[in-house]
Amino acid sequence: MTSGDHHTDATIARRVRRLETLLEEKGLITGERLDEAIDAFLAESSPANGARVVARAWTDDAYRARLLADGTAAVRELGYMEGSFQRLRVVENTASRHNVVVCTLCSCYPLRLLGPSPSWYKSEAYRSRVVREPREVLREFGLELPPGTDITVWDSSAETRYLVLPRRPEGTEGLGEEELAALVTRNALIGTAAL
Amino acid sequence: MTDAHPAAPDMAAPDLAAPDPAAPEMAAPDRFPPGTRVRTYRHDPPHHTRLPRYARGKRGVVVEPEGPEELADISARGRGDAPVEQIYAVRFEARDLWGEGDHHVVLDLWESYLEEDPDDER
């Protein structure tokens, strides 16, 4: 966590604790039950899910086309985001185009496909800078893009969540879906890394 | 109140009897088709809004509709009367947002954040 959003986080954390205490005092929920619900949700939320979606898209052109046309429906084919009210849009990196995801208003993010968000994603610095100077921010992540690359920053300002479909690494022609999935990192799914 | 507004006899029954699967809802056509040049509103509302400050009063181009949702500006205040509006993915050029840069930013914006941009001279 950076110092920039420390105050906001502390305020929210205090409110959440207060709400939790009230709910317990009124007998509406127990701490144990709350922990179970959080654990169950997190158990289903992992970057391994997003990686599996990407590996399928790399190995199945028809799936890739469906994924780019309607991300929500395509990830549900693999059993993800069932019951979620959110839409998913998958944006594809190419040789000339790079995509990166942010939420400048808070820290929205496709949690079920990416797992809990990294602290830098929630930081004031990332959120304010990536929309303004993405090339520099990506360079700080160690991603140097060729000068002509068209960078698109997707700011998750409403109910759609974004997932980046990274470029398949060269020399991976012989690999199967599981081996390919193991190559996919969370940062690549956000767009702050290439593979 | 049941008989205060009787339905027109030739409107109610046929719709229920023979729903058209190809047209599940009679939604109004989108106000801003893809490619429409739009401008975002400029004002700074005292309440929650999902139009970030950096994108206020800026020009962009509609990419496509994202689907209708309740207007967050109203629903976030705990009100039950939030209108449902189309949300549009709108693409902005960095130089229109920041005066410099060669990248693009896409934001998802509720219809009432937008007006058609009459200036076609870009």
PDB file of C-alpha atoms in Angstrom:
ATOM      1  CA  MET A   1       0.000   0.000   0.000  1.00  0.00           C
ATOM      2  CA  THR A   2       1.395   3.409  -0.864  1.00  0.00           C
ATOM      3  CA  SER A   3       1.033   6.361   1.454  1.00  0.00           C
ATOM      4  CA  GLY A   4      -1.183   8.135  -1.083  1.00  0.00           C
ATOM      5  CA  ASP A   5      -4.340   6.175  -0.357  1.00  0.00           C
ATOM      6  CA  HIS A   6      -3.544   5.192   3.191  1.00  0.00           C
ATOM      7  CA  HIS A   7      -6.035   7.577   4.730  1.00  0.00           C
ATOM      8  CA  THR A   8      -8.889   6.428   2.478  1.00  0.00           C
ATOM      9  CA  ASP A   9      -8.141   2.771   3.129  1.00  0.00           C
ATOM     10  CA  ALA A  10      -8.041   3.369   6.873  1.00  0.00           C
ATOM     11  CA  THR A  11     -11.389   5.166   6.761  1.00  0.00           C
ATOM     12  CA  ILE A  12     -13.027   2.376   4.798  1.00  0.00           C
ATOM     13  CA  ALA A  13     -11.499  -0.318   6.978  1.00  0.00           C
ATOM     14  CA  ARG A  14     -12.866   1.452  10.071  1.00  0.00           C
ATOM     15  CA  ARG A  15     -16.349   1.623   8.563  1.00  0.00           C
ATOM     16  CA  VAL A  16     -16.276  -2.023   7.580  1.00  0.00           C
ATOM     17  CA  ARG A  17     -15.198  -3.067  11.069  1.00  0.00           C
ATOM     18  CA  ARG A  18     -17.964  -0.964  12.612  1.00  0.00           C
ATOM     19  CA  LEU A  19     -20.560  -2.492  10.287  1.00  0.00           C
ATOM     20  CA  GLU A  20     -19.282  -5.977  11.049  1.00  0.00           C
ATOM     21  CA  THR A  21     -19.520  -5.305  14.792  1.00  0.00           C
ATOM     22  CA  LEU A  22     -23.081  -4.009  14.464  1.00  0.00           C
ATOM     23  CA  LEU A  23     -24.153  -7.039  12.429  1.00  0.00           C
ATOM     24  CA  GLU A  24     -22.677  -9.375  15.024  1.00  0.00           C
ATOM     25  CA  GLU A  25     -24.179  -7.455  17.958  1.00  0.00           C
ATOM     26  CA  LYS A  26     -27.623  -7.651  16.406  1.00  0.00           C
ATOM     27  CA  GLY A  27     -27.177 -11.353  15.830  1.00  0.00           C
ATOM     28  CA  LEU A  28     -27.558 -11.038  12.055  1.00  0.00           C
ATOM     29  CA  ILE A  29     -24.282 -12.741  11.271  1.00  0.00           C
ATOM     30  CA  THR A  30     -21.404 -14.363  13.114  1.00  0.00           C
ATOM     31  CA  GLY A  31     -17.735 -13.635  12.498  1.00  0.00           C
ATOM     32  CA  GLU A  32     -17.250 -17.299  11.659  1.00  0.00           C
ATOM     33  CA  ARG A  33     -19.931 -17.261   8.989  1.00  0.00           C
ATOM     34  CA  LEU A  34     -18.436 -14.096   7.504  1.00  0.00           C
ATOM     35  CA  ASP A  35     -14.985 -15.678   7.344  1.00  0.00           C
ATOM     36  CA  GLU A  36     -16.450 -18.744   5.643  1.00  0.00           C
ATOM     37  CA  ALA A  37     -18.160 -16.588   3.018  1.00  0.00           C
ATOM     38  CA  ILE A  38     -14.975 -14.621   2.319  1.00  0.00           C
ATOM     39  CA  ASP A  39     -12.872 -17.796   2.154  1.00  0.00           C
ATOM     40  CA  ALA A  40     -15.346 -19.417  -0.237  1.00  0.00           C
ATOM     41  CA  PHE A  41     -15.296 -16.373  -2.503  1.00  0.00           C
ATOM     42  CA  LEU A  42     -11.512 -16.094  -2.504  1.00  0.00           C
ATOM     43  CA  ALA A  43     -11.089 -19.814  -3.129  1.00  0.00           C
ATOM     44  CA  GLU A  44     -12.863 -19.315  -6.446  1.00  0.00           C
ATOM     45  CA  SER A  45     -10.911 -16.158  -7.294  1.00  0.00           C
ATOM     46  CA  SER A  46      -7.463 -16.696  -8.717  1.00  0.00           C
ATOM     47  CA  PRO A  47      -5.270 -15.510 -11.591  1.00  0.00           C
ATOM     48  CA  ALA A  48      -5.133 -19.191 -12.554  1.00  0.00           C
ATOM     49  CA  ASN A  49      -8.709 -18.714 -13.837  1.00  0.00           C
ATOM     50  CA  GLY A  50      -7.734 -15.843 -16.128  1.00  0.00           C
ATOM     51  CA  ALA A  51      -4.686 -17.816 -17.251  1.00  0.00           C
ATOM     52  CA  ARG A  52      -6.858 -20.758 -18.219  1.00  0.00           C
ATOM     53  CA  VAL A  53      -9.122 -18.484 -20.276  1.00  0.00           C
ATOM     54  CA  VAL A  54      -6.081 -17.073 -22.092  1.00  0.00           C
ATOM     55  CA  ALA A  55      -4.572 -20.513 -22.767  1.00  0.00           C
ATOM     56  CA  ARG A  56      -7.871 -21.672 -24.262  1.00  0.00           C
ATOM     57  CA  ALA A  57      -8.007 -18.584 -26.494  1.00  0.00           C
ATOM     58  CA  TRP A  58      -4.445 -19.209 -27.683  1.00  0.00           C
ATOM     59  CA  THR A  59      -5.188 -22.794 -28.648  1.00  0.00           C
ATOM     60  CA  ASP A  60      -8.740 -22.498 -29.976  1.00  0.00           C
ATOM     61  CA  ASP A  61      -9.437 -19.791 -32.563  1.00  0.00           C
ATOM     62  CA  ALA A  62     -13.204 -20.215 -32.371  1.00  0.00           C
ATOM     63  CA  TYR A  63     -13.076 -19.755 -28.591  1.00  0.00           C
ATOM     64  CA  ARG A  64     -10.828 -16.717 -29.009  1.00  0.00           C
ATOM     65  CA  ALA A  65     -13.376 -15.149 -31.377  1.00  0.00           C
ATOM     66  CA  ARG A  66     -16.205 -15.798 -28.903  1.00  0.00           C
ATOM     67  CA  LEU A  67     -14.115 -14.412 -26.043  1.00  0.00           C
ATOM     68  CA  LEU A  68     -13.431 -11.157 -27.846  1.00  0.00           C
ATOM     69  CA  ALA A  69     -17.040 -10.821 -29.025  1.00  0.00           C
ATOM     70  CA  ASP A  70     -18.682 -11.546 -25.641  1.00  0.00           C
ATOM     71  CA  GLY A  71     -16.260 -12.041 -22.773  1.00  0.00           C
ATOM     72  CA  THR A  72     -18.958 -12.730 -20.179  1.00  0.00           C
ATOM     73  CA  ALA A  73     -20.509 -15.597 -22.141  1.00  0.00           C
ATOM     74  CA  ALA A  74     -17.134 -17.060 -23.128  1.00  0.00           C
ATOM     75  CA  VAL A  75     -15.730 -17.233 -19.582  1.00  0.00           C
ATOM     76  CA  ARG A  76     -19.003 -18.765 -18.376  1.00  0.00           C
ATOM     77  CA  GLU A  77     -18.401 -21.580 -20.861  1.00  0.00           C
ATOM     78  CA  LEU A  78     -15.408 -22.434 -18.675  1.00  0.00           C
ATOM     79  CA  GLY A  79     -17.428 -22.039 -15.473  1.00  0.00           C
ATOM     80  CA  TYR A  80     -16.253 -18.584 -14.415  1.00  0.00           C
ATOM     81  CA  MET A  81     -18.258 -15.528 -13.352  1.00  0.00           C
ATOM     82  CA  GLU A  82     -21.420 -17.561 -12.879  1.00  0.00           C
ATOM     83  CA  GLY A  83     -24.019 -15.389 -11.201  1.00  0.00           C
ATOM     84  CA  SER A  84     -21.976 -12.226 -11.533  1.00  0.00           C
ATOM     85  CA  PHE A  85     -23.896  -9.140 -12.587  1.00  0.00           C
ATOM     86  CA  GLN A  86     -20.842  -7.683 -14.229  1.00  0.00           C
ATOM     87  CA  ARG A  87     -19.923  -7.754 -17.883  1.00  0.00           C
ATOM     88  CA  LEU A  88     -16.492  -8.807 -18.987  1.00  0.00           C
ATOM     89  CA  ARG A  89     -14.741  -7.344 -21.978  1.00  0.00           C
ATOM     90  CA  VAL A  90     -11.563  -9.009 -23.158  1.00  0.00           C
ATOM     91  CA  VAL A  91      -9.121  -6.768 -25.017  1.00  0.00           C
ATOM     92  CA  GLU A  92      -6.444  -8.296 -27.215  1.00  0.00           C
ATOM     93  CA  ASN A  93      -2.829  -7.254 -27.473  1.00  0.00           C
ATOM     94  CA  THR A  94      -1.265  -7.427 -30.918  1.00  0.00           C
ATOM     95  CA  ALA A  95       2.113  -6.508 -32.406  1.00  0.00           C
ATOM     96  CA  SER A  96       0.909  -2.913 -32.846  1.00  0.00           C
ATOM     97  CA  ARG A  97      -1.551  -2.517 -29.994  1.00  0.00           C
ATOM     98  CA  HIS A  98      -1.202  -2.801 -26.225  1.00  0.00           C
ATOM     99  CA  ASN A  99      -3.983  -2.663 -23.634  1.00  0.00           C
ATOM    100  CA  VAL A 100      -3.741  -1.856 -19.943  1.00  0.00           C
ATOM    101  CA  VAL A 101      -6.486  -1.774 -17.309  1.00  0.00           C
ATOM    102  CA  VAL A 102      -7.084   0.619 -14.426  1.00  0.00           C
ATOM    103  CA  CYS A 103      -9.883   1.897 -12.223  1.00  0.00           C
ATOM    104  CA  THR A 104      -9.175   5.572 -11.561  1.00  0.00           C
ATOM    105  CA  LEU A 105     -12.200   5.965  -9.253  1.00  0.00           C
ATOM    106  CA  CYS A 106     -11.437   3.055  -6.903  1.00  0.00           C
ATOM    107  CA  SER A 107      -9.976  -0.353  -7.677  1.00  0.00           C
ATOM    108  CA  CYS A 108     -12.528  -2.249  -9.815  1.00  0.00           C
ATOM    109  CA  TYR A 109     -11.106  -5.369 -11.342  1.00  0.00           C
ATOM    110  CA  PRO A 110     -12.312  -8.840 -12.455  1.00  0.00           C
ATOM    111  CA  LEU A 111     -11.563 -10.427  -9.091  1.00  0.00           C
ATOM    112  CA  ARG A 112     -12.795 -13.906  -9.953  1.00  0.00           C
ATOM    113  CA  LEU A 113     -10.421 -14.144 -12.891  1.00  0.00           C
ATOM    114  CA  LEU A 114      -7.446 -12.373 -11.329  1.00  0.00           C
ATOM    115  CA  GLY A 115      -7.651 -13.053  -7.596  1.00  0.00           C
ATOM    116  CA  PRO A 116      -7.272 -10.288  -4.998  1.00  0.00           C
ATOM    117  CA  SER A 117      -5.838  -7.162  -6.596  1.00  0.00           C
ATOM    118  CA  PRO A 118      -2.190  -6.261  -5.990  1.00  0.00           C
ATOM    119  CA  SER A 119      -1.589  -3.217  -3.782  1.00  0.00           C
ATOM    120  CA  TRP A 120      -0.045  -1.235  -6.640  1.00  0.00           C
ATOM    121  CA  TYR A 121      -3.300  -1.574  -8.594  1.00  0.00           C
ATOM    122  CA  LYS A 122      -5.091   0.243  -5.764  1.00  0.00           C
ATOM    123  CA  SER A 123      -2.390   2.861  -5.303  1.00  0.00           C
ATOM    124  CA  GLU A 124      -3.024   6.516  -6.031  1.00  0.00           C
ATOM    125  CA  ALA A 125       0.179   6.621  -8.104  1.00  0.00           C
ATOM    126  CA  TYR A 126      -0.845   3.871 -10.523  1.00  0.00           C
ATOM    127  CA  ARG A 127      -4.439   5.060 -10.823  1.00  0.00           C
ATOM    128  CA  SER A 128      -3.559   8.673 -11.536  1.00  0.00           C
ATOM    129  CA  ARG A 129      -0.506   8.109 -13.718  1.00  0.00           C
ATOM    130  CA  VAL A 130      -1.396   5.223 -16.032  1.00  0.00           C
ATOM    131  CA  VAL A 131      -4.168   7.182 -17.764  1.00  0.00           C
ATOM    132  CA  ARG A 132      -1.810  10.105 -18.296  1.00  0.00           C
ATOM    133  CA  GLU A 133       1.573   8.549 -19.064  1.00  0.00           C
ATOM    134  CA  PRO A 134       1.074   4.825 -19.648  1.00  0.00           C
ATOM    135  CA  ARG A 135       4.301   4.394 -21.582  1.00  0.00           C
ATOM    136  CA  GLU A 136       6.357   5.642 -18.640  1.00  0.00           C
ATOM    137  CA  VAL A 137       4.363   3.635 -16.099  1.00  0.00           C
ATOM    138  CA  LEU A 138       4.751   0.447 -18.150  1.00  0.00           C
ATOM    139  CA  ARG A 139       8.473   1.122 -18.446  1.00  0.00           C
ATOM    140  CA  GLU A 140       8.667   1.205 -14.650  1.00  0.00           C
ATOM    141  CA  PHE A 141       7.033  -2.233 -14.656  1.00  0.00           C
ATOM    142  CA  GLY A 142       9.842  -3.351 -16.965  1.00  0.00           C
ATOM    143  CA  LEU A 143       7.727  -3.325 -20.103  1.00  0.00           C
ATOM    144  CA  GLU A 144       9.344  -1.346 -22.895  1.00  0.00           C
ATOM    145  CA  LEU A 145       6.964  -1.055 -25.857  1.00  0.00           C
ATOM    146  CA  PRO A 146       8.161  -0.218 -29.381  1.00  0.00           C
ATOM    147  CA  PRO A 147       7.677   3.526 -30.122  1.00  0.00           C
ATOM    148  CA  GLY A 148       4.811   3.070 -32.607  1.00  0.00           C
ATOM    149  CA  THR A 149       2.673   0.896 -30.320  1.00  0.00           C
ATOM    150  CA  ASP A 150      -0.877   2.190 -29.873  1.00  0.00           C
ATOM    151  CA  ILE A 151      -1.580   2.038 -26.148  1.00  0.00           C
ATOM    152  CA  THR A 152      -5.190   1.939 -24.954  1.00  0.00           C
ATOM    153  CA  VAL A 153      -5.936   2.412 -21.263  1.00  0.00           C
ATOM    154  CA  TRP A 154      -9.281   0.963 -20.140  1.00  0.00           C
ATOM    155  CA  ASP A 155     -10.658   2.836 -17.129  1.00  0.00           C
ATOM    156  CA  SER A 156     -13.245   0.591 -15.406  1.00  0.00           C
ATOM    157  CA  SER A 157     -15.641   3.428 -14.593  1.00  0.00           C
ATOM    158  CA  ALA A 158     -18.950   1.514 -14.766  1.00  0.00           C
ATOM    159  CA  GLU A 159     -20.095  -2.129 -14.604  1.00  0.00           C
ATOM    160  CA  THR A 160     -17.833  -3.646 -17.240  1.00  0.00           C
ATOM    161  CA  ARG A 161     -14.628  -5.351 -16.115  1.00  0.00           C
ATOM    162  CA  TYR A 162     -11.624  -5.758 -18.368  1.00  0.00           C
ATOM    163  CA  LEU A 163      -9.205  -8.591 -18.981  1.00  0.00           C
ATOM    164  CA  VAL A 164      -6.195  -8.321 -21.283  1.00  0.00           C
ATOM    165  CA  LEU A 165      -5.535 -11.167 -23.703  1.00  0.00           C
ATOM    166  CA  PRO A 166      -1.730 -11.080 -23.898  1.00  0.00           C
ATOM    167  CA  ARG A 167       0.251 -12.089 -26.978  1.00  0.00           C
ATOM    168  CA  ARG A 168       1.284 -15.714 -27.000  1.00  0.00           C
ATOM    169  CA  PRO A 169       5.041 -15.980 -26.373  1.00  0.00           C
ATOM    170  CA  GLU A 170       7.164 -17.081 -29.298  1.00  0.00           C
ATOM    171  CA  GLY A 171       8.495 -20.608 -29.271  1.00  0.00           C
ATOM    172  CA  THR A 172       5.461 -22.053 -27.477  1.00  0.00           C
ATOM    173  CA  GLU A 173       3.936 -23.818 -30.486  1.00  0.00           C
ATOM    174  CA  GLY A 174       4.483 -27.266 -28.995  1.00  0.00           C
ATOM    175  CA  LEU A 175       2.950 -26.511 -25.614  1.00  0.00           C
ATOM    176  CA  GLY A 176      -0.445 -27.748 -24.447  1.00  0.00           C
ATOM    177  CA  GLU A 177      -3.149 -25.707 -22.784  1.00  0.00           C
ATOM    178  CA  GLU A 178      -2.012 -26.393 -19.205  1.00  0.00           C
ATOM    179  CA  GLU A 179       1.622 -25.585 -19.943  1.00  0.00           C
ATOM    180  CA  LEU A 180       0.560 -22.376 -21.662  1.00  0.00           C
ATOM    181  CA  ALA A 181      -1.653 -21.372 -18.743  1.00  0.00           C
ATOM    182  CA  ALA A 182       1.342 -21.718 -16.421  1.00  0.00           C
ATOM    183  CA  LEU A 183       3.137 -19.000 -18.417  1.00  0.00           C
ATOM    184  CA  VAL A 184       0.396 -16.395 -17.902  1.00  0.00           C
ATOM    185  CA  THR A 185       0.968 -13.913 -15.080  1.00  0.00           C
ATOM    186  CA  ARG A 186      -1.516 -11.707 -13.280  1.00  0.00           C
ATOM    187  CA  ASN A 187       0.278  -8.565 -14.461  1.00  0.00           C
ATOM    188  CA  ALA A 188      -0.002  -9.740 -18.073  1.00  0.00           C
ATOM    189  CA  LEU A 189      -3.778 -10.064 -17.565  1.00  0.00           C
ATOM    190  CA  ILE A 190      -3.886  -6.447 -16.339  1.00  0.00           C
ATOM    191  CA  GLY A 191      -1.554  -5.286 -19.094  1.00  0.00           C
ATOM    192  CA  THR A 192       1.430  -4.195 -17.007  1.00  0.00           C
ATOM    193  CA  ALA A 193       3.565  -7.039 -18.341  1.00  0.00           C
ATOM    194  CA  ALA A 194       4.074  -8.945 -21.564  1.00  0.00           C
ATOM    195  CA  LEU A 195       4.918 -12.649 -21.762  1.00  0.00           C
TER     196      LEU A 195
ATOM    197  CA  MET B   1     -57.031   1.991  -8.951  1.00  0.00           C
ATOM    198  CA  THR B   2     -57.427  -1.137 -11.025  1.00  0.00           C
ATOM    199  CA  ASP B   3     -59.873   0.397 -13.455  1.00  0.00           C
ATOM    200  CA  ALA B   4     -58.380   3.871 -13.547  1.00  0.00           C
ATOM    201  CA  HIS B   5     -56.200   3.200 -16.557  1.00  0.00           C
ATOM    202  CA  PRO B   6     -57.800   0.424 -18.588  1.00  0.00           C
ATOM    203  CA  ALA B   7     -55.432  -1.049 -21.106  1.00  0.00           C
ATOM    204  CA  ALA B   8     -56.256  -0.564 -24.732  1.00  0.00           C
ATOM    205  CA  PRO B   9     -58.086  -3.797 -25.646  1.00  0.00           C
ATOM    206  CA  ASP B  10     -55.989  -4.484 -28.722  1.00  0.00           C
ATOM    207  CA  MET B  11     -52.629  -3.985 -26.984  1.00  0.00           C
ATOM    208  CA  ALA B  12     -52.483  -6.182 -23.895  1.00  0.00           C
ATOM    209  CA  ALA B  13     -53.515  -9.692 -24.864  1.00  0.00           C
ATOM    210  CA  PRO B  14     -51.626 -10.391 -28.107  1.00  0.00           C
ATOM    211  CA  ASP B  15     -48.257  -9.478 -26.542  1.00  0.00           C
ATOM    212  CA  LEU B  16     -48.703 -12.002 -23.767  1.00  0.00           C
ATOM    213  CA  ALA B  17     -50.066 -14.697 -26.032  1.00  0.00           C
ATOM    214  CA  ALA B  18     -47.375 -14.511 -28.683  1.00  0.00           C
ATOM    215  CA  PRO B  19     -44.112 -13.070 -27.424  1.00  0.00           C
ATOM    216  CA  ASP B  20     -41.656 -12.467 -30.210  1.00  0.00           C
ATOM    217  CA  PRO B  21     -38.431 -14.261 -29.237  1.00  0.00           C
ATOM    218  CA  ALA B  22     -36.446 -12.064 -31.624  1.00  0.00           C
ATOM    219  CA  ALA B  23     -37.515  -8.894 -29.817  1.00  0.00           C
ATOM    220  CA  PRO B  24     -37.572  -9.636 -26.094  1.00  0.00           C
ATOM    221  CA  GLU B  25     -37.775  -5.988 -25.130  1.00  0.00           C
ATOM    222  CA  MET B  26     -38.906  -2.882 -26.923  1.00  0.00           C
ATOM    223  CA  ALA B  27     -35.847  -0.851 -26.015  1.00  0.00           C
ATOM    224  CA  ALA B  28     -35.486   2.591 -27.505  1.00  0.00           C
ATOM    225  CA  PRO B  29     -32.684   2.817 -30.055  1.00  0.00           C
ATOM    226  CA  ASP B  30     -29.412   4.071 -28.599  1.00  0.00           C
ATOM    227  CA  ARG B  31     -29.035   7.803 -28.659  1.00  0.00           C
ATOM    228  CA  PHE B  32     -25.367   7.612 -29.636  1.00  0.00           C
ATOM    229  CA  PRO B  33     -24.525   5.015 -32.311  1.00  0.00           C
ATOM    230  CA  PRO B  34     -20.901   3.824 -32.619  1.00  0.00           C
ATOM    231  CA  GLY B  35     -18.721   6.523 -34.154  1.00  0.00           C
ATOM    232  CA  THR B  36     -20.742   9.416 -32.725  1.00  0.00           C
ATOM    233  CA  ARG B  37     -18.577  12.292 -31.570  1.00  0.00           C
ATOM    234  CA  VAL B  38     -19.561  13.257 -28.073  1.00  0.00           C
ATOM    235  CA  ARG B  39     -18.577  15.683 -25.365  1.00  0.00           C
ATOM    236  CA  THR B  40     -18.786  14.921 -21.657  1.00  0.00           C
ATOM    237  CA  TYR B  41     -20.480  17.226 -19.202  1.00  0.00           C
ATOM    238  CA  ARG B  42     -18.367  19.873 -17.514  1.00  0.00           C
ATOM    239  CA  HIS B  43     -19.945  20.416 -14.140  1.00  0.00           C
ATOM    240  CA  ASP B  44     -18.652  19.134 -10.831  1.00  0.00           C
ATOM    241  CA  PRO B  45     -21.603  17.498  -9.059  1.00  0.00           C
ATOM    242  CA  PRO B  46     -21.724  17.523  -5.233  1.00  0.00           C
ATOM    243  CA  HIS B  47     -22.580  13.793  -5.212  1.00  0.00           C
ATOM    244  CA  HIS B  48     -21.049  10.532  -6.371  1.00  0.00           C
ATOM    245  CA  THR B  49     -20.517  10.263 -10.121  1.00  0.00           C
ATOM    246  CA  ARG B  50     -18.661   7.877 -12.383  1.00  0.00           C
ATOM    247  CA  LEU B  51     -17.377  10.495 -14.753  1.00  0.00           C
ATOM    248  CA  PRO B  52     -13.808  11.027 -13.558  1.00  0.00           C
ATOM    249  CA  ARG B  53     -12.658  14.599 -13.159  1.00  0.00           C
ATOM    250  CA  TYR B  54      -9.972  14.236 -15.830  1.00  0.00           C
ATOM    251  CA  ALA B  55     -12.610  13.405 -18.443  1.00  0.00           C
ATOM    252  CA  ARG B  56     -15.035  16.282 -17.820  1.00  0.00           C
ATOM    253  CA  GLY B  57     -15.851  18.610 -20.695  1.00  0.00           C
ATOM    254  CA  LYS B  58     -13.769  16.415 -23.045  1.00  0.00           C
ATOM    255  CA  ARG B  59     -14.370  15.204 -26.565  1.00  0.00           C
ATOM    256  CA  GLY B  60     -14.428  11.532 -27.445  1.00  0.00           C
ATOM    257  CA  VAL B  61     -15.916   9.013 -29.859  1.00  0.00           C
ATOM    258  CA  VAL B  62     -18.483   6.333 -28.978  1.00  0.00           C
ATOM    259  CA  VAL B  63     -17.057   2.852 -29.482  1.00  0.00           C
ATOM    260  CA  GLU B  64     -20.218   0.886 -28.696  1.00  0.00           C
ATOM    261  CA  PRO B  65     -23.005   0.493 -26.154  1.00  0.00           C
ATOM    262  CA  GLU B  66     -22.108  -1.558 -23.086  1.00  0.00           C
ATOM    263  CA  GLY B  67     -25.653  -2.265 -21.928  1.00  0.00           C
ATOM    264  CA  PRO B  68     -28.123  -0.413 -19.704  1.00  0.00           C
ATOM    265  CA  GLU B  69     -27.621   0.075 -15.972  1.00  0.00           C
ATOM    266  CA  GLU B  70     -29.093   2.203 -13.200  1.00  0.00           C
ATOM    267  CA  LEU B  71     -27.482   5.633 -13.092  1.00  0.00           C
ATOM    268  CA  ALA B  72     -24.873   5.339 -10.324  1.00  0.00           C
ATOM    269  CA  ASP B  73     -25.124   9.035  -9.440  1.00  0.00           C
ATOM    270  CA  ILE B  74     -28.621   8.348  -8.082  1.00  0.00           C
ATOM    271  CA  SER B  75     -28.373   4.731  -6.900  1.00  0.00           C
ATOM    272  CA  ALA B  76     -25.189   5.435  -4.905  1.00  0.00           C
ATOM    273  CA  ARG B  77     -27.205   7.844  -2.774  1.00  0.00           C
ATOM    274  CA  GLY B  78     -29.458   5.014  -1.696  1.00  0.00           C
ATOM    275  CA  ARG B  79     -32.350   6.187  -3.814  1.00  0.00           C
ATOM    276  CA  GLY B  80     -34.643   3.685  -5.440  1.00  0.00           C
ATOM    277  CA  ASP B  81     -35.606   5.921  -8.357  1.00  0.00           C
ATOM    278  CA  ALA B  82     -32.390   5.750 -10.362  1.00  0.00           C
ATOM    279  CA  PRO B  83     -33.157   5.820 -14.087  1.00  0.00           C
ATOM    280  CA  VAL B  84     -31.810   3.000 -16.220  1.00  0.00           C
ATOM    281  CA  GLU B  85     -29.595   4.414 -18.950  1.00  0.00           C
ATOM    282  CA  GLN B  86     -27.448   3.037 -21.694  1.00  0.00           C
ATOM    283  CA  ILE B  87     -23.720   3.006 -20.905  1.00  0.00           C
ATOM    284  CA  TYR B  88     -21.320   3.704 -23.753  1.00  0.00           C
ATOM    285  CA  ALA B  89     -17.664   2.845 -24.128  1.00  0.00           C
ATOM    286  CA  VAL B  90     -16.163   6.171 -25.203  1.00  0.00           C
ATOM    287  CA  ARG B  91     -12.659   6.484 -26.623  1.00  0.00           C
ATOM    288  CA  PHE B  92     -10.604   9.600 -25.911  1.00  0.00           C
ATOM    289  CA  GLU B  93      -7.342  10.697 -27.438  1.00  0.00           C
ATOM    290  CA  ALA B  94      -4.670  11.501 -24.863  1.00  0.00           C
ATOM    291  CA  ARG B  95      -4.078  14.956 -26.304  1.00  0.00           C
ATOM    292  CA  ASP B  96      -7.773  15.802 -25.855  1.00  0.00           C
ATOM    293  CA  LEU B  97      -7.553  14.786 -22.189  1.00  0.00           C
ATOM    294  CA  TRP B  98      -4.092  16.009 -21.259  1.00  0.00           C
ATOM    295  CA  GLY B  99      -2.943  18.226 -24.125  1.00  0.00           C
ATOM    296  CA  GLU B 100      -0.200  15.703 -24.929  1.00  0.00           C
ATOM    297  CA  GLY B 101       0.459  12.016 -25.405  1.00  0.00           C
ATOM    298  CA  ASP B 102      -0.260   9.537 -28.206  1.00  0.00           C
ATOM    299  CA  HIS B 103      -2.284   6.888 -26.344  1.00  0.00           C
ATOM    300  CA  HIS B 104      -6.030   6.404 -25.941  1.00  0.00           C
ATOM    301  CA  VAL B 105      -8.243   6.084 -22.887  1.00  0.00           C
ATOM    302  CA  VAL B 106     -11.593   4.279 -22.968  1.00  0.00           C
ATOM    303  CA  LEU B 107     -14.201   5.068 -20.307  1.00  0.00           C
ATOM    304  CA  ASP B 108     -17.651   3.563 -19.752  1.00  0.00           C
ATOM    305  CA  LEU B 109     -20.058   6.477 -19.444  1.00  0.00           C
ATOM    306  CA  TRP B 110     -23.775   6.741 -18.728  1.00  0.00           C
ATOM    307  CA  GLU B 111     -25.834   8.434 -21.433  1.00  0.00           C
ATOM    308  CA  SER B 112     -26.627  11.537 -19.393  1.00  0.00           C
ATOM    309  CA  TYR B 113     -22.894  12.272 -19.053  1.00  0.00           C
ATOM    310  CA  LEU B 114     -22.755  12.812 -22.809  1.00  0.00           C
ATOM    311  CA  GLU B 115     -23.972  15.210 -25.432  1.00  0.00           C
ATOM    312  CA  GLU B 116     -23.390  15.072 -29.130  1.00  0.00           C
ATOM    313  CA  ASP B 117     -20.382  17.145 -30.139  1.00  0.00           C
ATOM    314  CA  PRO B 118     -21.541  19.481 -32.889  1.00  0.00           C
ATOM    315  CA  ASP B 119     -18.016  20.577 -33.722  1.00  0.00           C
ATOM    316  CA  ASP B 120     -16.892  18.405 -36.605  1.00  0.00           C
ATOM    317  CA  GLU B 121     -13.625  20.131 -37.292  1.00  0.00           C
ATOM    318  CA  ARG B 122     -11.217  17.829 -35.551  1.00  0.00           C
TER     319      ARG B 122
END
